[in-house]
mmCIF file of C-alpha atoms and ligand atoms in Angstrom:
data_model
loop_
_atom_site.group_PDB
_atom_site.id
_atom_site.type_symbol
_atom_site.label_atom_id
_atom_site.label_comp_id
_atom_site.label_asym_id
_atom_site.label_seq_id
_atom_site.Cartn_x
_atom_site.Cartn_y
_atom_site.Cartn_z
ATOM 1 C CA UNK A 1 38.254 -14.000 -73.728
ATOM 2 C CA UNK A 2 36.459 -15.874 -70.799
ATOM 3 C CA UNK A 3 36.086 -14.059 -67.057
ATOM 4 C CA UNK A 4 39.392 -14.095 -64.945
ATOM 5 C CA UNK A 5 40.042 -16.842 -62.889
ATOM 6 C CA UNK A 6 40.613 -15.786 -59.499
ATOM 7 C CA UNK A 7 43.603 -17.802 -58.482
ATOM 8 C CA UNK A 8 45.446 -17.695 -61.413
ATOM 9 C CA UNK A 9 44.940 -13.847 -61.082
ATOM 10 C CA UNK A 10 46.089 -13.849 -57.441
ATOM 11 C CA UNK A 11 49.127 -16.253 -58.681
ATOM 12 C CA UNK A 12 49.974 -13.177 -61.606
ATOM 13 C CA UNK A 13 49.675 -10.741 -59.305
ATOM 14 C CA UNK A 14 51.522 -11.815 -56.482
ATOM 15 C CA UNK A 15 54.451 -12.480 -58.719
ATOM 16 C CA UNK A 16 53.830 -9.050 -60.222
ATOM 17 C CA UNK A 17 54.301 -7.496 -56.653
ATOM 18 C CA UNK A 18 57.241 -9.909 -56.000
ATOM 19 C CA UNK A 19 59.220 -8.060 -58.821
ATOM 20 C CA UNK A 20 58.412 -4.845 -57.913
ATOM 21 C CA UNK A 21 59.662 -5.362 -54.183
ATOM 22 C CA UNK A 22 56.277 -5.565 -52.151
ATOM 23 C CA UNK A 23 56.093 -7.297 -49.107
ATOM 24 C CA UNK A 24 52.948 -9.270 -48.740
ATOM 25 C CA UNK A 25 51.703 -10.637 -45.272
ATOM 26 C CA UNK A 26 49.082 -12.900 -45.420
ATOM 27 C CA UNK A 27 46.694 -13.575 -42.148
ATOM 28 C CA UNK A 28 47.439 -10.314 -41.066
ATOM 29 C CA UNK A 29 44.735 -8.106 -40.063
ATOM 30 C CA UNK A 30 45.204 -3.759 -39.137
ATOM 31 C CA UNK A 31 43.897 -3.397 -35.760
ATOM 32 C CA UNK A 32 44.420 -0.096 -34.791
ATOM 33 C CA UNK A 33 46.286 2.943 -36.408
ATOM 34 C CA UNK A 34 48.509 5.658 -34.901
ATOM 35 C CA UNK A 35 48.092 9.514 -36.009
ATOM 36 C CA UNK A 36 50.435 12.350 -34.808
ATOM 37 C CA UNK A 37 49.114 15.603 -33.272
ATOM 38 C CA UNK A 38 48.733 17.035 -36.525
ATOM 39 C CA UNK A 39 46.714 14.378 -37.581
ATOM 40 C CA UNK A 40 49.159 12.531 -39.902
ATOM 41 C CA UNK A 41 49.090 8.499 -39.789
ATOM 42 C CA UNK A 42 52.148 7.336 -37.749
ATOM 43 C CA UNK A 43 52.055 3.534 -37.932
ATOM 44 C CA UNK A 44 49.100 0.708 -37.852
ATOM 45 C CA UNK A 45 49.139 -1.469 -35.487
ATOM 46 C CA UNK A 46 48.886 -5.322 -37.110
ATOM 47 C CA UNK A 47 47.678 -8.580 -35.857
ATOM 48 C CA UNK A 48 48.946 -12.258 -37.394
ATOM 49 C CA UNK A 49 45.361 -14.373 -36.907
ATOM 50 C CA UNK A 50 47.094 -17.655 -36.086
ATOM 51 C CA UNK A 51 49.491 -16.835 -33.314
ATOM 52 C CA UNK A 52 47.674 -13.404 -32.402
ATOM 53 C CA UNK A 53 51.283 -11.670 -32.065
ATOM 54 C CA UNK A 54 50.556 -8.259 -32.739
ATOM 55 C CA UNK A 55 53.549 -5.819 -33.750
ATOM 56 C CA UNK A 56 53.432 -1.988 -35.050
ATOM 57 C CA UNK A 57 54.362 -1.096 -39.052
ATOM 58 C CA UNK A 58 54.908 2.762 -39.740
ATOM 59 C CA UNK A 59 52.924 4.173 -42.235
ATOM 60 C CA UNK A 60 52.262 7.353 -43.692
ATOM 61 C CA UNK A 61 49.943 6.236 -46.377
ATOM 62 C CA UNK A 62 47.256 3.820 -45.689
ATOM 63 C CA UNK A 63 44.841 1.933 -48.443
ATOM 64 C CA UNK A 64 41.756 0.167 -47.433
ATOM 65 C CA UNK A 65 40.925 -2.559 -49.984
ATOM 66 C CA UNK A 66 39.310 -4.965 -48.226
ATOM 67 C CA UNK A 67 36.552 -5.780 -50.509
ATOM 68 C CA UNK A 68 33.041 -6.287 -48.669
ATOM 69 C CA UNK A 69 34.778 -6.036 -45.661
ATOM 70 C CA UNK A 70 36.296 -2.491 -46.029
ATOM 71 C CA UNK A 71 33.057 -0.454 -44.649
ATOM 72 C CA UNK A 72 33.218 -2.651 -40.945
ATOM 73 C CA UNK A 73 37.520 -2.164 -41.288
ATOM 74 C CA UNK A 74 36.668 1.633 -41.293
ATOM 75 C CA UNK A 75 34.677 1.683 -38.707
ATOM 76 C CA UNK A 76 37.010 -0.362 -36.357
ATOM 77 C CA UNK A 77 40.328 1.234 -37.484
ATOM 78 C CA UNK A 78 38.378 4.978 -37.171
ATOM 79 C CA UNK A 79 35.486 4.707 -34.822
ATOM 80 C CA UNK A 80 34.421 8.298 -35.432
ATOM 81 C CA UNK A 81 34.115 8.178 -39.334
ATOM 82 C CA UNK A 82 30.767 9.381 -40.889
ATOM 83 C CA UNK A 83 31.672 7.499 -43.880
ATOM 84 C CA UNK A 84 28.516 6.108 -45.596
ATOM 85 C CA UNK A 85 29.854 3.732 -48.215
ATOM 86 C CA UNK A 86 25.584 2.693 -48.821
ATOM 87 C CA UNK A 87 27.143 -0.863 -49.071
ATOM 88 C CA UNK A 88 24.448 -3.817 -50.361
ATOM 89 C CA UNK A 89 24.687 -7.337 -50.090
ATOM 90 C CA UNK A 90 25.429 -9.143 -53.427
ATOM 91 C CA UNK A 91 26.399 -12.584 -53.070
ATOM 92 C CA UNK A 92 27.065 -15.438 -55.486
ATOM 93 C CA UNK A 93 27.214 -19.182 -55.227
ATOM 94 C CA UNK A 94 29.538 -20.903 -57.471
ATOM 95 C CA UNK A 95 31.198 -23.937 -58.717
ATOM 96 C CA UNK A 96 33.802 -25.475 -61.099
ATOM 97 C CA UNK A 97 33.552 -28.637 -63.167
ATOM 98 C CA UNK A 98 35.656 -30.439 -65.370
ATOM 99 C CA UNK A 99 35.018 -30.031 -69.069
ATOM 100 C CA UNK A 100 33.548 -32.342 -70.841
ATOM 101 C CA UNK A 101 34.726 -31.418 -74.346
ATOM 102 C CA UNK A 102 37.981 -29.588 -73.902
ATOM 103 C CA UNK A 103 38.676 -28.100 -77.672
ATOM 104 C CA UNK A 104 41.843 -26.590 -76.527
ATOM 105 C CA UNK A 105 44.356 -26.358 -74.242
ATOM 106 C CA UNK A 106 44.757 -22.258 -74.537
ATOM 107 C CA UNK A 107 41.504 -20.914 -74.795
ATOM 108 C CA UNK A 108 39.152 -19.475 -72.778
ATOM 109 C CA UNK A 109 35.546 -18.753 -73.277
ATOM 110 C CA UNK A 110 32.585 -16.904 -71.668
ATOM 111 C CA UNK A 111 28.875 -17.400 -72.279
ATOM 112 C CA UNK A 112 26.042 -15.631 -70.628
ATOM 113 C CA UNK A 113 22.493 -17.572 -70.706
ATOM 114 C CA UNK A 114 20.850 -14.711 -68.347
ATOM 115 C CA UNK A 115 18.374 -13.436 -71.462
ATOM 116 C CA UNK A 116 17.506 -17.612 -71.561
ATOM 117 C CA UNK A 117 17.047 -18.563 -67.853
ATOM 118 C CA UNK A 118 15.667 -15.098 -66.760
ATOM 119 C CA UNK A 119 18.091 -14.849 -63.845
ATOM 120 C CA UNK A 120 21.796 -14.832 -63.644
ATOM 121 C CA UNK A 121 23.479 -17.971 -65.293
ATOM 122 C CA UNK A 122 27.225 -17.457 -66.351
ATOM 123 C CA UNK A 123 29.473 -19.774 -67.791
ATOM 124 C CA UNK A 124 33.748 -19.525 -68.265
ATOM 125 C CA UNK A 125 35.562 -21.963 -69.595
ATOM 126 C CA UNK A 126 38.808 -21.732 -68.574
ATOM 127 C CA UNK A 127 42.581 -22.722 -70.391
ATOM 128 C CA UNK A 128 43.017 -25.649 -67.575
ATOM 129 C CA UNK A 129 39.880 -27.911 -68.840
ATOM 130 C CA UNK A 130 37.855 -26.825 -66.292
ATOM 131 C CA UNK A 131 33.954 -24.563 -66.669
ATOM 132 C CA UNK A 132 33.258 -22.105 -63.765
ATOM 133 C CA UNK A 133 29.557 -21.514 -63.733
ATOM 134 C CA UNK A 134 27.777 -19.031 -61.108
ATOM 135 C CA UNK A 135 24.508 -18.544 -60.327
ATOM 136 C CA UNK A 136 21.642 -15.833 -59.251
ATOM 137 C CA UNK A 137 22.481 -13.039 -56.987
ATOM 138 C CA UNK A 138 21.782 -13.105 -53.511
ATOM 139 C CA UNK A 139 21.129 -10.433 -51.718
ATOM 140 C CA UNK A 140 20.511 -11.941 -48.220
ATOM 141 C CA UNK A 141 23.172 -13.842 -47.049
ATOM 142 C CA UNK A 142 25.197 -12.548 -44.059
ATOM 143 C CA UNK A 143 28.690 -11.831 -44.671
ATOM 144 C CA UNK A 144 31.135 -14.213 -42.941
ATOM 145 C CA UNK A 145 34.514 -12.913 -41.141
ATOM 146 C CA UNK A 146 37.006 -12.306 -43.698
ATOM 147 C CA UNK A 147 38.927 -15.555 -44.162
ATOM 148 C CA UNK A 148 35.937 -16.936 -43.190
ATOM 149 C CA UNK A 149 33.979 -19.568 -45.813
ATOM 150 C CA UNK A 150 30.615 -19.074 -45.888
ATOM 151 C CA UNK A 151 28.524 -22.077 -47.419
ATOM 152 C CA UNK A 152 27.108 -22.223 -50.825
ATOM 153 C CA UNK A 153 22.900 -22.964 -50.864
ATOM 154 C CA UNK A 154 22.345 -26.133 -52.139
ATOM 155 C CA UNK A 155 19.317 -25.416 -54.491
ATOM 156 C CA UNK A 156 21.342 -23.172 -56.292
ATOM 157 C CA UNK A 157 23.874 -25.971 -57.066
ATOM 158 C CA UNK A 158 21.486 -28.383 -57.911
ATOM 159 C CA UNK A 159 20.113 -25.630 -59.823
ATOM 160 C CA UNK A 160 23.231 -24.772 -61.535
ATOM 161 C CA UNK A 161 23.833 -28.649 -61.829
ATOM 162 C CA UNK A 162 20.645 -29.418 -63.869
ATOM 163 C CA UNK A 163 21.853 -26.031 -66.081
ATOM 164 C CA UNK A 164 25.493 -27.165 -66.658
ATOM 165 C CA UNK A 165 23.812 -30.900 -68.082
ATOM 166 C CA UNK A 166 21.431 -28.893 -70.095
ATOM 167 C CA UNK A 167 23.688 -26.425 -71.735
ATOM 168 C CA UNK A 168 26.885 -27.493 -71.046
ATOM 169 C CA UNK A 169 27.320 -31.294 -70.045
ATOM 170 C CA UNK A 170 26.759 -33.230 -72.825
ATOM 171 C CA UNK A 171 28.092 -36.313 -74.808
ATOM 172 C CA UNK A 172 28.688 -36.081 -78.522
ATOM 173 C CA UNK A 173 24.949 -37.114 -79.385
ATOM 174 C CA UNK A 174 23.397 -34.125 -77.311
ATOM 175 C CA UNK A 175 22.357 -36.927 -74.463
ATOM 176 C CA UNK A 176 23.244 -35.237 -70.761
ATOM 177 C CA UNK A 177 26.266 -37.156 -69.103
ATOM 178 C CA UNK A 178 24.948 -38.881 -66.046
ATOM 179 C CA UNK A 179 27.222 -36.926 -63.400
ATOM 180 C CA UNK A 180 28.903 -33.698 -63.782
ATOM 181 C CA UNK A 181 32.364 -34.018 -62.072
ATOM 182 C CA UNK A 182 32.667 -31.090 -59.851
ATOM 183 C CA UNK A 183 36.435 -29.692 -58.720
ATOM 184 C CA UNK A 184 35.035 -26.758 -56.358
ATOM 185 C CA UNK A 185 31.962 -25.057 -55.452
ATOM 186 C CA UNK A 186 32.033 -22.045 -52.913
ATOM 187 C CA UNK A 187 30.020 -18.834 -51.750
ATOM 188 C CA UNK A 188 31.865 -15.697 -52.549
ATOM 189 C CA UNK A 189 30.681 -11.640 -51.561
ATOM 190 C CA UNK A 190 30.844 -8.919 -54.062
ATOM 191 C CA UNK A 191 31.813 -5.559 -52.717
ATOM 192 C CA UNK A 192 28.625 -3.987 -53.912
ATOM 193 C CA UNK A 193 27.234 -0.691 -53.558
ATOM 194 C CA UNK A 194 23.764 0.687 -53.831
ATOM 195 C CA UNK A 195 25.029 3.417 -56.149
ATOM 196 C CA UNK A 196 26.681 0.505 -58.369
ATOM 197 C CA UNK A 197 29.962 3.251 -58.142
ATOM 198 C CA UNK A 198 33.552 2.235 -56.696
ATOM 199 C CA UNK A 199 35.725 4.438 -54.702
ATOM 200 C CA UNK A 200 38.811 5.440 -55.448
ATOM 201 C CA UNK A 201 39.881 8.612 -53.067
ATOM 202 C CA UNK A 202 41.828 9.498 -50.268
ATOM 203 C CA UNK A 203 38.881 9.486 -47.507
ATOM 204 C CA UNK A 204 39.065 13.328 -46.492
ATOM 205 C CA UNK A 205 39.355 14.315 -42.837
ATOM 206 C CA UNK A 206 35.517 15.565 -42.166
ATOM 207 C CA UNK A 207 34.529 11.715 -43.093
ATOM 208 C CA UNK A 208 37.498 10.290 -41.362
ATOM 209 C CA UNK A 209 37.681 11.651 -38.292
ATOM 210 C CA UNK A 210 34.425 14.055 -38.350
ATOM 211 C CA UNK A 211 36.995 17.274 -38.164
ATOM 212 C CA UNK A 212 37.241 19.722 -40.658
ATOM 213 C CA UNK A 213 40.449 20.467 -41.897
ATOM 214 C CA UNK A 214 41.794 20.360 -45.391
ATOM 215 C CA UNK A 215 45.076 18.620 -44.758
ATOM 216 C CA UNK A 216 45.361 14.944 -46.311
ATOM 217 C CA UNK A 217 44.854 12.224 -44.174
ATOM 218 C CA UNK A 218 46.806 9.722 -45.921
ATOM 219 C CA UNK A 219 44.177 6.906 -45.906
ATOM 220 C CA UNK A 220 42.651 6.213 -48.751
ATOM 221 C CA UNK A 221 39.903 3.809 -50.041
ATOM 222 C CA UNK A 222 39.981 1.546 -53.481
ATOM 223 C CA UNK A 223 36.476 -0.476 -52.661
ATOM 224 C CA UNK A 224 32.798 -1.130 -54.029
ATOM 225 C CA UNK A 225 33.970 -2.991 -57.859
ATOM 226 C CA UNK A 226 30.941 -5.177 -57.458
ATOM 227 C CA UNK A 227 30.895 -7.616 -60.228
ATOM 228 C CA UNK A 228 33.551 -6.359 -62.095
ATOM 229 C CA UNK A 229 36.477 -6.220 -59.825
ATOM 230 C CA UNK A 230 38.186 -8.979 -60.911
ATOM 231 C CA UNK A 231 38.355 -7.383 -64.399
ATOM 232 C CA UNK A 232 38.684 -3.986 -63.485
ATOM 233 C CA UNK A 233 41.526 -3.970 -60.809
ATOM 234 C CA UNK A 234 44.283 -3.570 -62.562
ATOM 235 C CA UNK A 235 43.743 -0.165 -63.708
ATOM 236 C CA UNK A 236 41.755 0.693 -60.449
ATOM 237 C CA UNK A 237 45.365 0.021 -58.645
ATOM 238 C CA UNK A 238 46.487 2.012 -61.258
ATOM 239 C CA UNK A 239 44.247 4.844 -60.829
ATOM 240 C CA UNK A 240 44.837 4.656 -57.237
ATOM 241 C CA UNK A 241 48.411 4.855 -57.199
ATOM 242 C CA UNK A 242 48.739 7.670 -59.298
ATOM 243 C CA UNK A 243 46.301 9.713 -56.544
ATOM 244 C CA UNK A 244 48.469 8.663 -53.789
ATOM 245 C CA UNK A 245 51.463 9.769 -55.645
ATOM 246 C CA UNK A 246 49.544 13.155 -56.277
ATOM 247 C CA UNK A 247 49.743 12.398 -60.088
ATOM 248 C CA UNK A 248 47.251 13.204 -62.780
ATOM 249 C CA UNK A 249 44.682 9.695 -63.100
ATOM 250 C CA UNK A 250 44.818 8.420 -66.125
ATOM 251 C CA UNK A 251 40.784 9.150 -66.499
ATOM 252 C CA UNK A 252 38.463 11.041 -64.845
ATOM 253 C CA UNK A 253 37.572 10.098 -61.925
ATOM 254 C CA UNK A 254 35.354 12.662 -60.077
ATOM 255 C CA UNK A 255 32.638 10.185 -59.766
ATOM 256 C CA UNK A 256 34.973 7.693 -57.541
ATOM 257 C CA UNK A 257 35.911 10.603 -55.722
ATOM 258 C CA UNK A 258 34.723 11.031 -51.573
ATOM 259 C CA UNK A 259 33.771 14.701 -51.622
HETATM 260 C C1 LIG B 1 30.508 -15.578 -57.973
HETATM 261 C C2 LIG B 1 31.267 -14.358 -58.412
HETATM 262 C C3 LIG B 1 31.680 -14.243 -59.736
HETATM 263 C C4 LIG B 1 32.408 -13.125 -60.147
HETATM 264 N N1 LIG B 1 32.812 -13.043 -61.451
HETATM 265 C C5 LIG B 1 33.524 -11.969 -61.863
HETATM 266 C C6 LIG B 1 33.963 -11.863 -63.216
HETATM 267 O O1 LIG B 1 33.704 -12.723 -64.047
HETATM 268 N N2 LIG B 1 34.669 -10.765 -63.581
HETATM 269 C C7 LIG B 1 34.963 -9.772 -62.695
HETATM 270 O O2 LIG B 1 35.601 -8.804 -63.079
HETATM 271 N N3 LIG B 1 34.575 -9.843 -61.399
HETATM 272 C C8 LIG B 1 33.841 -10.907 -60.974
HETATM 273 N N4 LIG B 1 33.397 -10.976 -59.675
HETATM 274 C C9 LIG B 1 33.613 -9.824 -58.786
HETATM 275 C C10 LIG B 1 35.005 -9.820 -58.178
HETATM 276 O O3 LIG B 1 35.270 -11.064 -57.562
HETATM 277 C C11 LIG B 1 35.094 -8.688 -57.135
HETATM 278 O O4 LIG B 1 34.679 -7.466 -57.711
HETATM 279 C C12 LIG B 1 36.539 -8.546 -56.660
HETATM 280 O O5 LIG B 1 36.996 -9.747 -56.078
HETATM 281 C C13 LIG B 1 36.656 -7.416 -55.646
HETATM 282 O O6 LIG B 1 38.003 -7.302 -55.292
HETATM 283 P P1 LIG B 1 38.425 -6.639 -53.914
HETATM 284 O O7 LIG B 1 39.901 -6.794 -53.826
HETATM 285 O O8 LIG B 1 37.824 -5.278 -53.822
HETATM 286 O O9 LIG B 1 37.702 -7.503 -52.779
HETATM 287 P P2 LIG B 1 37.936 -9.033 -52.398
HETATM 288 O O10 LIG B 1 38.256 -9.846 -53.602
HETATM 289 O O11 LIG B 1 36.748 -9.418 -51.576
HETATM 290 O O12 LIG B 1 39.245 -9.005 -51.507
HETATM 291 C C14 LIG B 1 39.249 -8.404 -50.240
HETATM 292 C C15 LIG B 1 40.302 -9.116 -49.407
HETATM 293 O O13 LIG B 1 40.489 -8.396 -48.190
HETATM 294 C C16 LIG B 1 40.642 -9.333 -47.150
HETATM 295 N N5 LIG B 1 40.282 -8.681 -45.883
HETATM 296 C C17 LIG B 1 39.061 -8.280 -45.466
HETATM 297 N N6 LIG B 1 39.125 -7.705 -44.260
HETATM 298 C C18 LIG B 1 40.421 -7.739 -43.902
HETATM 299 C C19 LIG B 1 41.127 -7.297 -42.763
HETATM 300 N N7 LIG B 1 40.511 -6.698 -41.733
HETATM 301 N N8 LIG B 1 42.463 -7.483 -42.718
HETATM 302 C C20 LIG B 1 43.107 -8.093 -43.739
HETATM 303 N N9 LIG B 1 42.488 -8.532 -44.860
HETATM 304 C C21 LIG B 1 41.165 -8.357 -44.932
HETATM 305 C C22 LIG B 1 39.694 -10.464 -47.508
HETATM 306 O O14 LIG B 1 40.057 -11.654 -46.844
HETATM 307 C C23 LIG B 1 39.907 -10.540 -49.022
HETATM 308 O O15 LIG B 1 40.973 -11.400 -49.327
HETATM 309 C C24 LIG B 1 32.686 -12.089 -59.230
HETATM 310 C C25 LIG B 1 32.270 -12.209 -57.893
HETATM 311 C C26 LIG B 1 31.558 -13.321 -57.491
HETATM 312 C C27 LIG B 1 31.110 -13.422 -56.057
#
């Protein structure tokens, strides 16, 4: 089985959600959140991007997932939390190109030439005719705004370009096509951490506020999946909605836990 595709993920899942009665609002960014005296979350306080309407949602249970962006949501939503999420920049420049030799419709493929090219070089070949390949790691490139397209380095396409004809791109006799045709290409942000751990808690008071007190706050955090999120979500939503119901994970999960 190749690596998920992320669209046709978000597609799945969205429909998933549909069924199950979720509303989804898209371009909609928390702002600001409302506790009672006791501490208990009241309502957030939510922001369209395009029209900048702002309106209030009550909420009693509140779940940070915003990928990279989750440590800097924290901070704005709850400007006194001592939350160190160690988060480290892992970025990754990508693109898609049509296959070449498409074998079959319904399969999908994934092949790893790290061990060969002594940096990061992955391939997945996906059921639409179409190869996703992504590149080496970078670890200095400044996170954009969320929603926000940040721009792929050129030397690592060309880079990945002269790999795809290589390994990839080639004509029946071996001899490299003379142009790869490429559908997309794109920078995208891991949520990485320095620990290489994700999260998956309710973010206790003394982090959240900086006040002692043992009573749940109601907010918790499903972040830090690095390069594996795509993969791994499903049961990390799982995980995380059987803590917020107060439910028994299905695994152990003391080491995603925010003492
Ligand atoms: C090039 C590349 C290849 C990868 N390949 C694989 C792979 O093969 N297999 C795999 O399992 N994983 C892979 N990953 C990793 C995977 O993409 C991530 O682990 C996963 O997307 C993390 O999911 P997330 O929901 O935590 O964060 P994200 O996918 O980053 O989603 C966070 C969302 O929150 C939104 N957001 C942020 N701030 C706000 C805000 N204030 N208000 C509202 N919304 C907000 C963002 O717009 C974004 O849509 C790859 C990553 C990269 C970069």
């Amino acid at each position: 089985m190749g690596p998920p595709a992320p669209r046709c993920l978000g597609i799945w899942l969205e429909r998933k959600c549909a069924t199950e009665g979720v509303d989804i609002r898209t371009s909609t960014t928390a702002t600001a959140v409302a506790t009672a005296e006791n501490g208990a979350l009241k309502s957030v306080q939510c922001s369209i991007l395009a029209t900048g309407e702002s309106y209030s949602l009550p909420c009693q249970k509140l779940v940070i997932a915003a990928g990279p962006w989750s440590p800097s949501l924290i901070q704005s939503l709850f400007p006194n939390s001592i939350l160190d999420l160690q988060p480290s920049t892992n970025a990754g420049d990508w693109m898609v190109f049509q296959d070449p030799n498409p074998v079959r419709a319904d399969t999908t493929s994934a092949v790893f030439f790290d061990d060969i090219v002594h940096e990061k070089l992955e391939y997945g070949g996906r059921n639409n005719g179409s190869i996703f390949v992504c590149g080496r790691r970078n670890f200095t490139a400044i996170l954009p705004p969320p929603g926000k397209e940040d721009e792929p380095d050129q030397r690592v396409l060309s880079d990945l370009i002269q790999y795809s004809r290589r390994f990839i791109h080639q004509d029946i006799e071996g001899e490299a096509c003379p142009a790869l045709s490429i559908l997309e290409k794109g920078r995208a942000f891991r949520p990485s951490t320095v620990a290489g751990l994700p999260r998956i808690s309710e973010i206790p008071s003394e982090k959240l506020y900086c006040v002692e007190s043992e009573a749940p706050t109601g907010v918790f955090l499903c972040y830090g999946h690095g390069s594996y999120g795509l993969t791994l979500g499903m049961g990390s939503g799982k995980l995380m909605a059987q803590v917020i119901l107060g439910l028994k994970p299905d695994i152990d999960i003391s080491k995603f836990t925010i003492s």
